[in-house]
């Protein structure tokens, strides 16, 4: 294609209406998922220093916040549980227990919102284990892949029975998607979807999240989460998850991994999600608090960029703020 060199690209930037009409990518609440935390044994929601506007909810406040998310037109919510410290054990038993905090939260939220929102569950053991790893440990202290798969299967079944529309395996064990699909199918839960954290990297940007879930991890997750040096491997992990039955795949973190996201979005036959993680959100909020950056504009730009790179769905702590802004400036809802 030859392009007329006298063409003036600025014509399409001349008015707000022209820019709006010709935008290649749009922010829409329907494509946003809000991650939410629920804590066992508290009577009031707890604010989180490093994650402004994010709380550890009680079951009641969680239900109210989920109803607000539905009203704001969000696509979904992703729930994380924070069990009482004395209920953690080396096997993460509370992740599977019907009365475990996350499973109770799923039931509560489903009772509140029904099918108005897609209710998703983090399927992982790190919040529930005393050692804070995403799986169970072998005798030598390493994370035991195949022993963990069995627990993930049981956890996914418990989450689906509690009311999750979607389970989100985030532990980066090999073959976790296949194990979970088999367990769900064997339990008659063929309609429960799997959002696979397919390309999930070891990241310093998970810092504030670990405070949010009071994770007990000492050490790191480098033997199971991916090395940030690797781009090609993102395609390998994603292909495996799709072959194992993932209904959607996810890249995480999002903002610093847009190359990986663009690679995957270019070829994925299933919807692609990306997770703007706690550190990405916290940095923008911290700079905004200092008056160094325009917070709302930076949040908008960062999430728009994630969509532009190819994400159909973005998980972000800014979901409510972005949805409200969108509704203030459009007349679609
Ligand atoms: C694991 C999990 C983590 C996050 C989501 N799921 C933490 C980790 O892998 O250490 C991080 C999300 C964030 O930083 O916002 N259950």
Coordinates of C-alpha atoms and ligand atoms in Angstrom, one line a residue:
X1 CA 0.0 0.0 0.0
X2 CA 1.4 3.4 -0.9
X3 CA 0.5 6.2 1.4
X4 CA 0.0 9.7 0.0
X5 CA 2.8 11.7 1.7
X6 CA 0.6 14.8 1.7
X7 CA -1.9 13.1 4.0
X8 CA -2.4 15.0 7.2
X9 CA -3.0 12.6 10.2
X10 CA -3.9 15.6 12.4
X11 CA -7.3 15.9 10.6
X12 CA -8.6 13.1 12.6
X13 CA -7.4 14.6 15.8
X14 CA -9.1 18.0 15.3
X15 CA -12.1 17.7 17.6
X16 CA -13.1 15.6 20.6
X17 CA -15.9 14.1 18.5
X18 CA -13.6 13.3 15.7
X19 CA -11.1 11.6 18.1
X20 CA -14.0 9.7 19.7
X21 CA -15.3 8.5 16.3
X22 CA -11.9 7.3 15.1
X23 CA -10.5 5.7 18.2
X24 CA -9.2 2.2 17.5
X25 CA -9.7 1.1 21.1
X26 CA -12.3 2.0 23.7
X27 CA -12.6 1.6 27.4
X28 CA -15.9 -0.2 28.3
X29 CA -16.9 -1.4 31.7
X30 CA -18.1 -4.7 30.2
X31 CA -14.5 -5.6 29.5
X32 CA -13.3 -4.9 33.0
X33 CA -13.0 -7.3 36.0
X34 CA -12.6 -6.0 39.5
X35 CA -10.3 -8.1 41.8
X36 CA -11.8 -8.2 45.4
X37 CA -10.6 -9.5 48.7
X38 CA -12.6 -11.0 51.6
X39 CA -11.2 -11.7 55.0
X40 CA -12.4 -14.1 57.6
X41 CA -13.2 -12.9 61.1
X42 CA -13.4 -9.2 60.7
X43 CA -16.5 -7.1 61.5
X44 CA -15.5 -4.0 59.4
X45 CA -13.8 -3.7 56.1
X46 CA -10.0 -3.0 56.3
X47 CA -8.4 -0.4 54.1
X48 CA -5.1 -1.2 52.5
X49 CA -2.3 1.3 52.7
X50 CA -0.6 0.4 49.5
X51 CA -3.8 -0.1 47.5
X52 CA -6.0 3.0 47.8
X53 CA -9.7 2.3 47.3
X54 CA -9.2 -1.4 47.7
X55 CA -10.4 -3.2 50.9
X56 CA -10.4 -6.5 52.6
X57 CA -14.1 -7.0 52.8
X58 CA -16.4 -8.7 55.2
X59 CA -18.9 -11.0 53.6
X60 CA -21.6 -8.3 53.9
X61 CA -19.5 -5.5 52.5
X62 CA -18.3 -7.8 49.7
X63 CA -21.9 -8.5 48.7
X64 CA -22.7 -4.8 48.6
X65 CA -19.6 -4.0 46.6
X66 CA -20.4 -6.8 44.1
X67 CA -23.9 -5.4 43.7
X68 CA -22.3 -2.0 42.9
X69 CA -20.0 -3.6 40.4
X70 CA -23.0 -5.1 38.7
X71 CA -24.8 -1.8 38.7
X72 CA -21.7 -0.1 37.2
X73 CA -21.8 -2.6 34.3
X74 CA -18.5 -4.3 35.0
X75 CA -17.9 -7.6 33.2
X76 CA -17.0 -9.5 36.3
X77 CA -15.3 -9.8 39.7
X78 CA -12.4 -12.0 40.7
X79 CA -12.5 -13.1 44.4
X80 CA -9.6 -13.8 46.7
X81 CA -9.9 -15.1 50.2
X82 CA -7.9 -14.2 53.3
X83 CA -8.5 -17.0 55.9
X84 CA -7.9 -16.6 59.6
X85 CA -4.2 -17.1 60.3
X86 CA -4.8 -20.0 62.6
X87 CA -6.8 -21.8 59.8
X88 CA -3.8 -21.9 57.4
X89 CA -2.0 -25.3 57.1
X90 CA 0.7 -26.8 54.9
X91 CA -2.0 -28.2 52.5
X92 CA -4.2 -25.1 52.2
X93 CA -7.2 -27.2 53.4
X94 CA -9.4 -24.1 53.7
X95 CA -9.2 -23.6 50.0
X96 CA -11.2 -26.8 49.5
X97 CA -13.5 -26.7 52.6
X98 CA -17.1 -25.7 51.8
X99 CA -17.0 -23.2 54.7
X100 CA -13.6 -21.8 53.7
X101 CA -13.8 -18.0 53.4
X102 CA -13.4 -17.9 49.7
X103 CA -16.1 -20.5 49.1
X104 CA -18.5 -18.7 51.4
X105 CA -17.7 -15.5 49.6
X106 CA -18.5 -17.0 46.2
X107 CA -21.8 -18.3 47.5
X108 CA -22.6 -14.9 49.1
X109 CA -21.7 -13.0 45.9
X110 CA -23.7 -15.3 43.7
X111 CA -26.7 -15.0 45.9
X112 CA -26.4 -11.2 45.6
X113 CA -25.7 -10.8 41.9
X114 CA -26.9 -14.0 40.3
X115 CA -25.8 -13.9 36.6
X116 CA -25.6 -10.1 36.3
X117 CA -21.8 -10.4 36.6
X118 CA -19.3 -13.1 35.8
X119 CA -18.2 -14.3 39.2
X120 CA -14.6 -15.6 39.2
X121 CA -12.5 -17.4 41.8
X122 CA -8.7 -17.4 42.2
X123 CA -7.8 -21.1 42.2
X124 CA -4.6 -21.3 44.1
X125 CA -3.3 -22.2 47.5
X126 CA -1.0 -19.4 48.5
X127 CA -3.5 -17.5 50.6
X128 CA -4.3 -20.7 52.5
X129 CA -0.9 -22.3 53.2
X130 CA 1.3 -21.6 56.2
X131 CA 4.4 -21.5 54.0
X132 CA 2.7 -19.2 51.4
X133 CA 3.5 -21.3 48.3
X134 CA 1.0 -21.8 45.6
X135 CA 1.2 -25.6 46.0
X136 CA 2.0 -28.2 48.6
X137 CA 5.6 -29.0 49.4
X138 CA 7.6 -32.2 48.8
X139 CA 9.9 -33.6 51.5
X140 CA 12.8 -31.6 50.1
X141 CA 10.9 -28.4 50.4
X142 CA 10.2 -27.9 46.6
X143 CA 6.7 -27.4 45.4
X144 CA 5.2 -30.7 44.4
X145 CA 3.5 -30.3 41.0
X146 CA 1.4 -33.4 40.8
X147 CA 0.3 -33.5 44.4
X148 CA -0.8 -29.9 44.0
X149 CA -2.9 -30.8 40.9
X150 CA -5.2 -33.0 42.9
X151 CA -5.9 -30.3 45.4
X152 CA -6.5 -27.7 42.6
X153 CA -9.1 -30.1 41.1
X154 CA -10.9 -30.4 44.5
X155 CA -10.6 -26.6 45.0
X156 CA -12.1 -25.8 41.6
X157 CA -15.0 -28.2 42.3
X158 CA -15.6 -26.6 45.6
X159 CA -15.5 -23.1 44.0
X160 CA -17.9 -24.1 41.2
X161 CA -20.3 -25.7 43.7
X162 CA -20.2 -22.5 45.8
X163 CA -21.2 -20.5 42.7
X164 CA -18.2 -19.5 40.7
X165 CA -19.0 -19.1 37.0
X166 CA -15.2 -19.2 36.3
X167 CA -12.3 -20.7 38.1
X168 CA -8.9 -19.0 37.6
X169 CA -5.9 -21.3 38.2
X170 CA -3.0 -19.0 39.0
X171 CA -0.4 -21.3 40.6
X172 CA 1.5 -22.1 37.4
X173 CA 1.7 -25.8 38.0
X174 CA 2.3 -27.8 34.8
X175 CA -1.0 -29.4 33.6
X176 CA -3.2 -27.5 36.1
X177 CA -5.8 -26.7 33.4
X178 CA -6.2 -30.3 32.4
X179 CA -6.4 -31.5 36.0
X180 CA -9.1 -28.9 36.8
X181 CA -11.1 -29.6 33.6
X182 CA -11.1 -33.3 34.4
X183 CA -12.1 -32.7 38.0
X184 CA -14.9 -30.3 37.0
X185 CA -16.3 -32.7 34.3
X186 CA -16.1 -35.7 36.7
X187 CA -18.2 -33.7 39.2
X188 CA -20.8 -32.8 36.5
X189 CA -19.7 -29.2 36.3
X190 CA -19.2 -29.1 32.6
X191 CA -20.5 -25.5 32.4
X192 CA -17.9 -24.0 34.7
X193 CA -15.3 -22.1 32.7
X194 CA -11.6 -21.9 33.2
X195 CA -9.7 -18.6 32.9
X196 CA -6.1 -19.9 32.9
X197 CA -3.4 -17.6 34.2
X198 CA -1.4 -18.8 31.2
X199 CA 1.6 -16.5 31.0
X200 CA 2.2 -15.6 34.6
X201 CA 5.6 -14.1 35.5
X202 CA 7.5 -13.9 38.7
X203 CA 7.1 -10.2 39.5
X204 CA 8.1 -7.6 42.0
X205 CA 4.8 -5.9 41.1
X206 CA 2.8 -8.4 43.2
X207 CA 4.1 -6.7 46.4
X208 CA 1.0 -4.9 47.5
X209 CA -1.2 -7.9 46.8
X210 CA 0.8 -10.0 49.2
X211 CA 0.0 -7.4 51.9
X212 CA -3.6 -7.5 50.8
X213 CA -3.9 -11.3 51.3
X214 CA -1.5 -11.4 54.3
X215 CA 0.6 -14.0 52.4
X216 CA 3.1 -15.8 54.6
X217 CA 5.6 -16.5 51.8
X218 CA 9.3 -16.4 52.6
X219 CA 11.4 -16.9 49.5
X220 CA 10.1 -16.6 46.0
X221 CA 8.1 -18.4 43.3
X222 CA 10.8 -18.6 40.6
X223 CA 10.6 -22.4 40.3
X224 CA 7.0 -22.2 39.1
X225 CA 6.2 -18.6 37.8
X226 CA 7.8 -17.6 34.6
X227 CA 11.1 -15.7 34.2
X228 CA 10.4 -12.1 33.0
X229 CA 13.3 -12.6 30.6
X230 CA 11.1 -14.9 28.4
X231 CA 8.8 -13.8 25.7
X232 CA 8.6 -16.9 23.5
X233 CA 7.8 -19.1 26.5
X234 CA 4.6 -17.0 26.9
X235 CA 3.3 -18.6 23.7
X236 CA 4.3 -22.1 24.8
X237 CA 2.5 -21.8 28.2
X238 CA -0.6 -20.4 26.5
X239 CA -0.7 -23.1 23.8
X240 CA -0.5 -25.7 26.4
X241 CA -3.3 -24.2 28.5
X242 CA -5.6 -23.9 25.4
X243 CA -4.8 -27.5 24.4
X244 CA -5.7 -28.6 28.0
X245 CA -9.1 -26.9 27.8
X246 CA -8.7 -23.3 28.9
X247 CA -11.8 -21.2 27.9
X248 CA -9.9 -18.0 28.3
X249 CA -6.2 -17.2 28.8
X250 CA -4.5 -14.5 30.8
X251 CA -1.2 -12.6 30.8
X252 CA 0.0 -11.3 34.1
X253 CA 1.4 -8.7 35.0
X254 CA 0.0 -6.7 32.1
X255 CA 1.7 -3.3 31.6
X256 CA 5.3 -4.5 31.5
X257 CA 4.4 -7.6 29.4
X258 CA 2.6 -6.0 26.5
X259 CA 4.9 -7.8 24.0
X260 CA 3.8 -11.2 25.4
X261 CA 0.2 -10.1 25.4
X262 CA 0.4 -8.9 21.8
X263 CA 2.0 -12.2 20.7
X264 CA -0.8 -14.2 22.4
X265 CA -3.6 -12.0 21.2
X266 CA -2.4 -12.3 17.6
X267 CA -3.0 -16.0 17.5
X268 CA -5.3 -17.0 20.5
X269 CA -8.5 -18.8 19.4
X270 CA -10.0 -18.0 22.8
X271 CA -10.6 -14.6 24.6
X272 CA -7.5 -13.1 26.1
X273 CA -7.4 -11.3 29.5
X274 CA -4.6 -9.4 31.1
X275 CA -4.1 -8.5 34.8
X276 CA -3.0 -5.0 35.8
X277 CA -1.5 -6.2 39.1
X278 CA -1.3 -4.5 42.4
X279 CA 2.1 -2.9 42.0
X280 CA 1.1 -1.4 38.6
X281 CA -2.0 0.2 40.2
X282 CA -0.2 1.2 43.4
X283 CA 2.6 3.0 41.6
X284 CA 0.1 5.2 39.7
X285 CA -1.8 5.9 42.9
X286 CA 1.3 6.7 44.8
X287 CA 2.6 9.2 42.2
X288 CA -0.9 10.7 42.0
X289 CA -1.0 11.2 45.8
X290 CA 2.3 13.0 45.5
X291 CA 0.9 15.3 42.9
X292 CA 3.4 14.0 40.4
X293 CA 1.0 12.5 37.9
X294 CA -2.7 12.9 36.9
X295 CA -4.0 9.7 38.5
X296 CA -7.2 9.2 36.6
X297 CA -5.6 10.0 33.3
X298 CA -2.7 7.6 34.0
X299 CA -5.0 4.8 35.0
X300 CA -7.1 5.3 31.8
X301 CA -4.0 5.4 29.6
X302 CA -2.5 2.3 31.3
X303 CA -5.7 0.2 30.9
X304 CA -6.3 1.5 27.4
X305 CA -2.8 0.4 26.5
X306 CA -3.5 -3.1 27.8
X307 CA -6.6 -3.3 25.6
X308 CA -4.6 -1.8 22.6
X309 CA -2.0 -4.6 23.0
X310 CA -4.8 -7.1 22.5
X311 CA -6.6 -7.8 25.7
X312 CA -10.3 -8.4 25.4
X313 CA -10.6 -8.4 29.2
X314 CA -8.6 -6.4 31.8
X315 CA -8.5 -7.2 35.5
X316 CA -7.8 -4.0 37.3
X317 CA -8.2 -2.5 40.8
X318 CA -9.3 0.7 38.9
X319 CA -12.3 -1.0 37.3
X320 CA -15.0 0.9 39.4
X321 CA -13.3 4.2 38.9
X322 CA -12.9 3.7 35.2
X323 CA -16.5 2.5 34.9
X324 CA -17.8 5.5 36.7
X325 CA -15.8 7.8 34.5
X326 CA -17.0 6.1 31.4
X327 CA -20.6 6.5 32.6
X328 CA -20.1 10.2 33.4
X329 CA -18.8 10.9 29.9
X330 CA -21.1 8.8 27.8
X331 CA -24.9 8.3 27.6
X332 CA -24.9 4.6 26.9
X333 CA -26.2 3.5 30.3
Ligands
LIG1 C1 -1.7 -16.1 43.4 C2 -1.9 -14.7 42.9 C3 -1.1 -13.6 43.1 C4 -1.7 -12.5 42.5 C5 -2.9 -13.0 41.9 N1 -3.0 -14.3 42.2 C6 0.2 -13.4 43.8 C7 1.4 -14.2 43.5 O1 1.5 -14.9 42.5 O2 2.3 -14.1 44.2 C8 -1.1 -11.1 42.4 C9 -2.1 -10.1 41.9 C10 -1.7 -8.7 42.1 O3 -0.5 -8.4 42.4 O4 -2.5 -7.8 42.0 N2 -2.8 -16.6 44.1

